[in-house]
mmCIF file of C-alpha atoms in Angstrom:
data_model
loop_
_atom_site.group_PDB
_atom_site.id
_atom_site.type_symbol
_atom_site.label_atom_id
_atom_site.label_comp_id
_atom_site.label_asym_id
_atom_site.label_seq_id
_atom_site.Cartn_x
_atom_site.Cartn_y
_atom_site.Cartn_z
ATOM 1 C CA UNK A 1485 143.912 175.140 179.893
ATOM 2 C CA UNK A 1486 140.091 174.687 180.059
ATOM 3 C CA UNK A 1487 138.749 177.578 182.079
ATOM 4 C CA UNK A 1488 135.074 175.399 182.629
ATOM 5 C CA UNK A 1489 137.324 173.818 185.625
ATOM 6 C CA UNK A 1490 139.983 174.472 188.391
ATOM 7 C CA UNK A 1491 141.712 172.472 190.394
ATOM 8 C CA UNK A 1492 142.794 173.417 193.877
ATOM 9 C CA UNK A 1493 146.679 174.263 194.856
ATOM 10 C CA UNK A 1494 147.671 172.153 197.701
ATOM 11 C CA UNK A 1495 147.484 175.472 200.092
ATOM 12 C CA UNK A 1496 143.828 175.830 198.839
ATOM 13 C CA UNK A 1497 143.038 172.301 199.398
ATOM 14 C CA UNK A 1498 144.562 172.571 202.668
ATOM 15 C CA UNK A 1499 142.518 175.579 203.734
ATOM 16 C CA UNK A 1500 139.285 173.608 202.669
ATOM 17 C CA UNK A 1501 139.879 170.643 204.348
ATOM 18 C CA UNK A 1502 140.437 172.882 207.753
ATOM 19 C CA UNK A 1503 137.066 174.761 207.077
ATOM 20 C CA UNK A 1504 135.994 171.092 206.949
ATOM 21 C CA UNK A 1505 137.524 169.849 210.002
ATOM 22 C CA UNK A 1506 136.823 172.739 212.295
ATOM 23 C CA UNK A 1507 133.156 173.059 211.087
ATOM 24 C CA UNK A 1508 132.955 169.090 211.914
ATOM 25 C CA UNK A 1509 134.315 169.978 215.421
ATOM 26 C CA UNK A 1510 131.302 172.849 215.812
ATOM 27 C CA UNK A 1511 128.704 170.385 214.564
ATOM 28 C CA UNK A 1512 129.962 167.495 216.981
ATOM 29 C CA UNK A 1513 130.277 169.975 219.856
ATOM 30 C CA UNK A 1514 126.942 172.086 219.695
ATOM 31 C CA UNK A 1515 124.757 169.634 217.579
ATOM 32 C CA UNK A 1516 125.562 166.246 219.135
ATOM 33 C CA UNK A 1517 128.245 166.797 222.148
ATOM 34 C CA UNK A 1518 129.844 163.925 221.137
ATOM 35 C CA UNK A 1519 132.976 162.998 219.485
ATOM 36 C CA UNK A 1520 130.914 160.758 217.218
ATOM 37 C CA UNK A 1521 129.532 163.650 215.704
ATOM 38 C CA UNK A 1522 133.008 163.789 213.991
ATOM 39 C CA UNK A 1523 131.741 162.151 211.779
ATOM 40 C CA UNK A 1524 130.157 165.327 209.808
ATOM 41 C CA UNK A 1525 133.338 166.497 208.467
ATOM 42 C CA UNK A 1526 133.121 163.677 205.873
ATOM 43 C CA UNK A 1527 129.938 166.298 204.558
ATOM 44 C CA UNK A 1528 131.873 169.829 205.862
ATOM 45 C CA UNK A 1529 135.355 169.361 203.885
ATOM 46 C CA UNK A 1530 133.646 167.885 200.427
ATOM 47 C CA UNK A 1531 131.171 170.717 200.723
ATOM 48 C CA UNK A 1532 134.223 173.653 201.734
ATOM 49 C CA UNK A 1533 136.222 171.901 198.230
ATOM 50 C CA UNK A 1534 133.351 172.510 196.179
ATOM 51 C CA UNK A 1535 132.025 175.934 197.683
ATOM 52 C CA UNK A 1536 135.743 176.894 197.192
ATOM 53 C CA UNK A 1537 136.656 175.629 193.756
ATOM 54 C CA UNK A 1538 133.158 177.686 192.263
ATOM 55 C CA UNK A 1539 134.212 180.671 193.703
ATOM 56 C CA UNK A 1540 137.964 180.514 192.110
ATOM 57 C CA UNK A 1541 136.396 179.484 188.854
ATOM 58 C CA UNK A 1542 134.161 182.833 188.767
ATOM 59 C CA UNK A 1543 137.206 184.734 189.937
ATOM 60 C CA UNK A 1544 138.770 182.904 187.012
ATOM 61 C CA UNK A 1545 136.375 183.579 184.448
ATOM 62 C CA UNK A 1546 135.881 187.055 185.470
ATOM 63 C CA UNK A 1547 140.142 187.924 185.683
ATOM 64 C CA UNK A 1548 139.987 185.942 182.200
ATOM 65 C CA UNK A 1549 137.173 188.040 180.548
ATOM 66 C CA UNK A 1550 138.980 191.787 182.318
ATOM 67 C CA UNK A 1551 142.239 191.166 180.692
ATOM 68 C CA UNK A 1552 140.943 189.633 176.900
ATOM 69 C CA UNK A 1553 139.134 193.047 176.942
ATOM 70 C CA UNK A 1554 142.408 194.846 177.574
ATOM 71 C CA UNK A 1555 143.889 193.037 175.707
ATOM 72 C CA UNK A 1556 141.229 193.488 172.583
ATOM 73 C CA UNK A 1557 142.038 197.200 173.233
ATOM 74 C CA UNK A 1558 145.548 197.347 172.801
ATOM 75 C CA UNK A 1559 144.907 195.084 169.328
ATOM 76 C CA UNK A 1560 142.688 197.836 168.573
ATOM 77 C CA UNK A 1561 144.703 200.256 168.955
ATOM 78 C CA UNK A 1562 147.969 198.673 166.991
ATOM 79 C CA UNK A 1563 145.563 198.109 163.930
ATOM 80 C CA UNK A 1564 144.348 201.716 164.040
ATOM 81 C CA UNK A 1565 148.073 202.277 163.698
ATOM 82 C CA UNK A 1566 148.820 200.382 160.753
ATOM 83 C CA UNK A 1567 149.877 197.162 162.294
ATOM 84 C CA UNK A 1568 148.217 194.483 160.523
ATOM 85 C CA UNK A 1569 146.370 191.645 162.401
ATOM 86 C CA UNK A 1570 149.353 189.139 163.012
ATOM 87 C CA UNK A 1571 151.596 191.893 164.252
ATOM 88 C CA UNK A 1572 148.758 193.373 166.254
ATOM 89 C CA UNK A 1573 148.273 190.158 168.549
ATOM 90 C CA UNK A 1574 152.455 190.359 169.332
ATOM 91 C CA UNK A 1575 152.123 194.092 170.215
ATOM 92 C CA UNK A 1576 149.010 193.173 172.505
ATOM 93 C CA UNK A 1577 151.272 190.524 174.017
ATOM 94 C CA UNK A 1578 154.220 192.881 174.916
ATOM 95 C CA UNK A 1579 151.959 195.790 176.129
ATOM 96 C CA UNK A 1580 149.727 192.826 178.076
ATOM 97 C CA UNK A 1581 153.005 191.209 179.868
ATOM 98 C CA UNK A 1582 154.147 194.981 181.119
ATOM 99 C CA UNK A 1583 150.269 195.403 182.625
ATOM 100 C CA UNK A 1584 149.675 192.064 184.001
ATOM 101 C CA UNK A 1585 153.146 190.000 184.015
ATOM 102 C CA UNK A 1586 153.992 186.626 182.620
ATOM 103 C CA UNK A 1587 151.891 185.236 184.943
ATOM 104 C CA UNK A 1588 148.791 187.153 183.536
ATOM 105 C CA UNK A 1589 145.916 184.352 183.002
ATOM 106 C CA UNK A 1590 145.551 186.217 179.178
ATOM 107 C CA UNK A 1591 149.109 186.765 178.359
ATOM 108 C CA UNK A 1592 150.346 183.030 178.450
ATOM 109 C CA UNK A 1593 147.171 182.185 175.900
ATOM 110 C CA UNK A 1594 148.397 185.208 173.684
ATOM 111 C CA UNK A 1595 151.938 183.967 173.695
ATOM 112 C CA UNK A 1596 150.732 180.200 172.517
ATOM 113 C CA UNK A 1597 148.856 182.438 169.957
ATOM 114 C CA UNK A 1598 151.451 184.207 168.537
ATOM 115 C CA UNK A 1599 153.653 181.121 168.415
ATOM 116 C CA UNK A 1600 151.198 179.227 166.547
ATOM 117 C CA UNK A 1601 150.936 182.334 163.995
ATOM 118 C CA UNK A 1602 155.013 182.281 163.887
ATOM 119 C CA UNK A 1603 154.216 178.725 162.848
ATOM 120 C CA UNK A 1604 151.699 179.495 160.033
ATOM 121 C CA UNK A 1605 148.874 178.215 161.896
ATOM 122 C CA UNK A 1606 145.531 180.877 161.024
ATOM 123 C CA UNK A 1607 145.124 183.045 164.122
ATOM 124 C CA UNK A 1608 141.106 182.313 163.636
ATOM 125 C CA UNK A 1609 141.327 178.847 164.192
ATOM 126 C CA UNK A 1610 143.391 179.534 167.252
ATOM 127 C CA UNK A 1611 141.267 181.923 168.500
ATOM 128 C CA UNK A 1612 138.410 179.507 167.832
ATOM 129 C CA UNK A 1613 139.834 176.892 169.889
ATOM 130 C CA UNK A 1614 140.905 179.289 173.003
ATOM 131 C CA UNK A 1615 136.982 180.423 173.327
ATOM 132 C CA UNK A 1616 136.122 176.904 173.253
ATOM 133 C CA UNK A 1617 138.096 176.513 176.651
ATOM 134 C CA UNK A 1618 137.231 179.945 177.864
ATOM 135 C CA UNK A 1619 133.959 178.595 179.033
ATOM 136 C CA UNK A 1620 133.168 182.582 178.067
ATOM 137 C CA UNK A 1621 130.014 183.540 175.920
ATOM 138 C CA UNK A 1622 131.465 186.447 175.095
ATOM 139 C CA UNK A 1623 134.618 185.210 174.126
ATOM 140 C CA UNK A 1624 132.744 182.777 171.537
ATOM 141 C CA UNK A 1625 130.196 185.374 170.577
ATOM 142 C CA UNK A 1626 133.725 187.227 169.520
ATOM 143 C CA UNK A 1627 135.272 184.525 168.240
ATOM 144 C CA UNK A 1628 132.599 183.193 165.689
ATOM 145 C CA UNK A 1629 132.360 187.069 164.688
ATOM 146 C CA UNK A 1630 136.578 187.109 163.893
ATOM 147 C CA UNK A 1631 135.855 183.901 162.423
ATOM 148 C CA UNK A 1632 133.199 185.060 159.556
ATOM 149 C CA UNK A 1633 134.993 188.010 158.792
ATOM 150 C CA UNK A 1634 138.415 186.575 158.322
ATOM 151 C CA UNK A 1635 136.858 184.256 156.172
ATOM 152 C CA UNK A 1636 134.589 186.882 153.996
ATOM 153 C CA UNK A 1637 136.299 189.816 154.573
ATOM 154 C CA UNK A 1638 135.241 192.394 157.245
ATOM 155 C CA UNK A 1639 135.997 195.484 159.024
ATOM 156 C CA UNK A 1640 138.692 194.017 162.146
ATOM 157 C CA UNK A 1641 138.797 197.857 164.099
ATOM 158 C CA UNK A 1642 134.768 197.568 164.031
ATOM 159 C CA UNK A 1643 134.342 194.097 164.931
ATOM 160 C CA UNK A 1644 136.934 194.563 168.057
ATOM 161 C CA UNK A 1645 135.651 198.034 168.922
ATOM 162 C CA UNK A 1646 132.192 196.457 169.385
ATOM 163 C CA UNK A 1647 133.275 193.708 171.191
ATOM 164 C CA UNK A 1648 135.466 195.778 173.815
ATOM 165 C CA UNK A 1649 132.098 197.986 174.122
ATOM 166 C CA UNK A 1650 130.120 195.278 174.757
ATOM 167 C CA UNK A 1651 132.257 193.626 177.399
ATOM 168 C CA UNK A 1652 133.200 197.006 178.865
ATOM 169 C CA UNK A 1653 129.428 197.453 179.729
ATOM 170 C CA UNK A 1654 128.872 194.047 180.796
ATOM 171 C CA UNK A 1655 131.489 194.201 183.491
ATOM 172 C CA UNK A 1656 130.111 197.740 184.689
ATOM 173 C CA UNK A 1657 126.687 196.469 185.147
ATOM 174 C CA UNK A 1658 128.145 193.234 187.001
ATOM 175 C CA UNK A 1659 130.143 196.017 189.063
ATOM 176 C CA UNK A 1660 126.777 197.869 189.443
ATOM 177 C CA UNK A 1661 124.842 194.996 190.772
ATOM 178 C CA UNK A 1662 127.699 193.395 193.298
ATOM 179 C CA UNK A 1663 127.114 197.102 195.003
ATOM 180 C CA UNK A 1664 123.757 197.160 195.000
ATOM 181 C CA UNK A 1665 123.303 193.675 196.766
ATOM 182 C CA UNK A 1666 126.605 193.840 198.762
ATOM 183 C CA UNK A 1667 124.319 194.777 201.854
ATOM 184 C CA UNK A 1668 121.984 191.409 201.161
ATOM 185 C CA UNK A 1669 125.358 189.742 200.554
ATOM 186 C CA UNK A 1670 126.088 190.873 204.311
ATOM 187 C CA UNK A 1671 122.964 189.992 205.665
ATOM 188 C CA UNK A 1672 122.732 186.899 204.194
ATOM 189 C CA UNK A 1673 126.179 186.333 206.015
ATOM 190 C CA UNK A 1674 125.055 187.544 209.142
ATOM 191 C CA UNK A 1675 122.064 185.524 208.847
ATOM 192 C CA UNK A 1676 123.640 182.361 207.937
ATOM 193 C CA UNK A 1677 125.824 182.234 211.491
ATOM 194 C CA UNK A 1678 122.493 183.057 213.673
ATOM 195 C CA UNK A 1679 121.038 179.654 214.035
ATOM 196 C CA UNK A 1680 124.379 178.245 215.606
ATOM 197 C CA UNK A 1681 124.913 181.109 217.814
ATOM 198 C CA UNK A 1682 121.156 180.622 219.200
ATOM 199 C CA UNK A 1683 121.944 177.017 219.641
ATOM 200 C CA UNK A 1684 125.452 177.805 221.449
ATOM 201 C CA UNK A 1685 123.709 180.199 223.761
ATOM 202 C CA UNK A 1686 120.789 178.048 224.641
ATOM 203 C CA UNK A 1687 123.435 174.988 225.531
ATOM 204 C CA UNK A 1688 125.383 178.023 227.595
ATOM 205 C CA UNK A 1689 122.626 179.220 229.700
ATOM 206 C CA UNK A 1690 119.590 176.302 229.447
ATOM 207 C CA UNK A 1691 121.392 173.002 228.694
ATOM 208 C CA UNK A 1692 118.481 171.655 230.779
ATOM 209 C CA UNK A 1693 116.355 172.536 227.947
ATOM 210 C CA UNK A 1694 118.356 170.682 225.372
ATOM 211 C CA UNK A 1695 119.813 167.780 227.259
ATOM 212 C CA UNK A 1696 116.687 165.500 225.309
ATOM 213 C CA UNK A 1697 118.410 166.012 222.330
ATOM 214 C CA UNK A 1698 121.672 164.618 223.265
ATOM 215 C CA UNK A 1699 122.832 160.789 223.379
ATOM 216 C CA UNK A 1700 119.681 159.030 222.077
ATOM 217 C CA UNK A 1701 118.402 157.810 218.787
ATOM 218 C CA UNK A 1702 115.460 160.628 218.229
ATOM 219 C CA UNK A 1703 117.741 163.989 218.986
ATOM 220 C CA UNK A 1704 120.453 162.694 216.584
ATOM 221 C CA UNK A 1705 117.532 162.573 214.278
ATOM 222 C CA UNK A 1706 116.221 165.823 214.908
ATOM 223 C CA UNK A 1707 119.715 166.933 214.989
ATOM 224 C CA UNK A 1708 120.435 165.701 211.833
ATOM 225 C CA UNK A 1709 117.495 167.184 209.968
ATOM 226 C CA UNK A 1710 118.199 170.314 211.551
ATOM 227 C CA UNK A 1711 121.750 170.230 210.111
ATOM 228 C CA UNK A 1712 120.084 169.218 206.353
ATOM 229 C CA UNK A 1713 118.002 172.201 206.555
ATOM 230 C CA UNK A 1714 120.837 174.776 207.601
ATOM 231 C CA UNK A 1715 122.756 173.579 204.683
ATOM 232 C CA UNK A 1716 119.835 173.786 202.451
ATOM 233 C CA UNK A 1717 119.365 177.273 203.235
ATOM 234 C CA UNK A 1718 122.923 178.251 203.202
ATOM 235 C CA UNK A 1719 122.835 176.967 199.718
ATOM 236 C CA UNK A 1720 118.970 178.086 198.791
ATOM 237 C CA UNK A 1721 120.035 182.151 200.092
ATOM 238 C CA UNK A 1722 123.416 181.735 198.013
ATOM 239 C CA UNK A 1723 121.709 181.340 194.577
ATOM 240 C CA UNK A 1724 119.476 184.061 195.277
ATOM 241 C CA UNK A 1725 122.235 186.457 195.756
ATOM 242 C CA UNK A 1726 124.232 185.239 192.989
ATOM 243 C CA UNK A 1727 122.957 187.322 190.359
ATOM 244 C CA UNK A 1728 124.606 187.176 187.085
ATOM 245 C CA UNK A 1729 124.374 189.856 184.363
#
């Protein structure tokens, strides 16, 4: 699986493409009053399938980097028991499976792992090749580490101990930060849905005031720029809160 991607499920696709449809009914209602306007969701439903499919990847990446640190731990903790490295991964598997489930986004990598080991493949190389995928710079930082040492010799418990550290305080300060900004996360929210409420209510209570810009050539325009800079901003304020540790 390469974790740099994700495709949709059909319900997910589904959900995007009614995001798409319904905000093409908004725009065609307050922007254009016209059934023309329609026409927008061909921008609304590519723009809800890409919104959608960056926020499962994060979700992805970040489930993905939670459970390798667990799962780092519990390797930890079978070498500081005398387990040795091969043996270590299958214990991590078993205690990773009862924690998360066979549908754990870590444990069905660590089972491929520990099959390849069972079939005298070097657990470096495999490890190698799953950080490659990962799309994770922590995973690779961790990976080329393992992949020195097993080749020169090194301390394992160290090398892993650091590692789990290292991620452990990542994630806290990502934690730390999503709090921090939640309430600009809100406001931006909040912020974002004002300009089509002030349109709604001006059509509501002075349509006189915005008939010009309905059925001819220059408020389509003016329309039409007006929708271009909404999206801009929705986009512009989503970068700035999208602050990554």
């Amino acid at each position: 699986m390469d974790y740099s991607t994700y495709f949709l499920s059909k319900k997910e696709m589904m959900v995007c493409i009614g995001k798409g449809i319904l905000a093409g009914m908004l725009a065609a209602w307050i922007l254009y009053q016209s059934v023309y306007g329609m026409v927008t969701v061909f921008i609304f439903i590519p723009l809800c399938i890409q919104r959608e499919k960056r926020k499962r990847q994060e979700q992805q990446k970040e489930t993905l980097l939670l459970q390798f640190r667990d799962a780092m731990q519990s390797v930890a903790a079978a070498l500081q028991a005398g387990y040795s490295m091969e043996n270590a991964w299958r214990e991590s598997e078993k205690e990773m499976t009862e924690l998360y489930g066979q549908d754990g986004i870590f444990v069905g990598e660590l089972h491929q792992i520990n099959q390849a080991v069972g079939m005298n493949q070097p657990i470096e190389k495999l490890l190698y090749e799953f950080a490659l995928r990962s799309d994770c710079e922590d995973i690779q930082n961790f990976s080329d580490v393992f992949l020195f040492a097993k080749r020169s010799g090194g301390d394992f418990h160290k090398i892993i101990a650091t590692t789990i550290e290292h991620i452990s305080d990542k994630i806290e300060v990502e934690r730390e930060v999503q709090t921090v900004i939640s309430a600009k996360k809100m406001e931006q929210k909040i912020m974002n849905v004002i300009p089509v409420f002030i349109i709604l209510y001006l059509n509501l209570t002075s349509g006189e005031f915005l008939a010009p810009l309905y059925g001819n050539i220059f408020g389509i325009s003016v329309m039409t720029g007006a929708l271009g800079a909404y999206l801009a901003a929705i986009k512009i304020s989503a970068k700035m809160t999208a602050i990554k540790v």
